[in-house]
XYZ file of C-alpha atoms in Angstrom:
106
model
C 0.000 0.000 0.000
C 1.195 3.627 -0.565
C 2.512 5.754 1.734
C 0.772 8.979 1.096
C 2.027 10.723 4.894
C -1.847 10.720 5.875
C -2.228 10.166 9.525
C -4.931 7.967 10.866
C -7.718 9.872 12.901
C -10.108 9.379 14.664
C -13.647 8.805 13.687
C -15.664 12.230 13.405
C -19.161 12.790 14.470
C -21.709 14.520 12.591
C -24.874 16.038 13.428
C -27.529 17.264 11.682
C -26.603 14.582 8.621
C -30.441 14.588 6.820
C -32.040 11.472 5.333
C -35.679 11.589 4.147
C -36.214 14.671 6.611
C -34.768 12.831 9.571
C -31.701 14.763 11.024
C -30.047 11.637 12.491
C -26.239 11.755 14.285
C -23.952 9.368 12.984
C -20.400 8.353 13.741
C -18.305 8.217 10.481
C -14.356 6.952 9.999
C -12.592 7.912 6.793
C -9.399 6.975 7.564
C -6.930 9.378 5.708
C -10.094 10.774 3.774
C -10.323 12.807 6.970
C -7.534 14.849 5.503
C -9.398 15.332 2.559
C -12.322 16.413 4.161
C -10.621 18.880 6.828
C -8.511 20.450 4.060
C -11.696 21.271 2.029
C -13.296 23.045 5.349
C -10.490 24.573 6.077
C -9.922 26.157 2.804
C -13.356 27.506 2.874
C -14.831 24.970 0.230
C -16.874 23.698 2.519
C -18.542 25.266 5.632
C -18.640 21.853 7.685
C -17.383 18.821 7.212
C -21.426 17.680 7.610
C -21.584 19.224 4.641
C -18.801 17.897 2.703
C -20.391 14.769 3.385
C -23.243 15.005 2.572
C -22.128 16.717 -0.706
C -20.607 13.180 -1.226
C -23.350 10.993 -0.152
C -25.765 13.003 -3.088
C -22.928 12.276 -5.395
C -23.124 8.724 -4.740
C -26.806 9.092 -4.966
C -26.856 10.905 -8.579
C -24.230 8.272 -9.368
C -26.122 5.378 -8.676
C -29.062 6.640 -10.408
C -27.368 6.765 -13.547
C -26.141 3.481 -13.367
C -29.284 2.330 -12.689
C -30.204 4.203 -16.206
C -27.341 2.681 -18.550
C -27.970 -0.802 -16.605
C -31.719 -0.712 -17.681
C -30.465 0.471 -20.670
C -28.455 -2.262 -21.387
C -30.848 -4.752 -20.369
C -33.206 -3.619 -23.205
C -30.406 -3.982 -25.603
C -29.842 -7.463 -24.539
C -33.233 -8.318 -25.044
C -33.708 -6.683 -28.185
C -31.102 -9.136 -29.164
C -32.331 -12.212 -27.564
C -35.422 -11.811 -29.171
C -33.781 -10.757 -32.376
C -34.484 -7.546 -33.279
C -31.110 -6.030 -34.470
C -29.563 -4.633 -36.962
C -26.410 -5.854 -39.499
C -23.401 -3.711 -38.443
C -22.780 -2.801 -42.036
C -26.306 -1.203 -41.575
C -25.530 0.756 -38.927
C -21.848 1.882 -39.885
C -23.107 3.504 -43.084
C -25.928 5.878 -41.137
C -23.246 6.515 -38.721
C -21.075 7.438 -41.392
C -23.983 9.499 -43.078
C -24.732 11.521 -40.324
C -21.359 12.215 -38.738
C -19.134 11.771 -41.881
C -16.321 9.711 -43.190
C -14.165 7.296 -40.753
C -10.571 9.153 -39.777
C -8.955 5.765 -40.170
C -9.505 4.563 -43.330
């Protein structure tokens, strides 16, 4: 493992952390993120490190939505082409090459 001189801490405690209109105090260890996370208070990014987490916990939330999006997404592509309905990628090359113009590699 790396040795990036971050100290261990202790765990930090926030309060007031909101989920579904519940403020609820939780008990959080981040290890050397704590670094991270003081730096970004102290250099005024961030006005608590409550907030910086829960900046990072609606991050995670937008992230996993969107995954959730391309996975569905991919899902109906796999169907489409268990139940057959595709295309022949000569097809599809010559729209994309239509609409967007000529290949740079060939």
């Amino acid at each position: 493992m790396a040795d990036f001189g971050w100290r261990q801490t202790e765990p930090i405690t926030i309060i007031g952390f909101f989920i579904e209109e519940a403020a609820m105090t939780m008990t959080v260890e981040l290890g050397a993120l704590e670094q991270v996370v003081d730096r970004l208070v102290r250099d005024g990014r961030y006005g608590s490190k409550s907030e910086v987490l829960r900046t990072g916990v609606r991050l995670v939330q937008e992230h996993e939505a969107r995954l959730a999006v391309l996975l569905g997404k991919l899902e109906e592509g796999i169907k489409a082409a268990d139940e057959g309905r595709v295309r022949p990628l000569e097809a599809v090359h010559a729209e994309i090459l239509a609409r967007f113009g000529t290949a740079h590699d060939e």
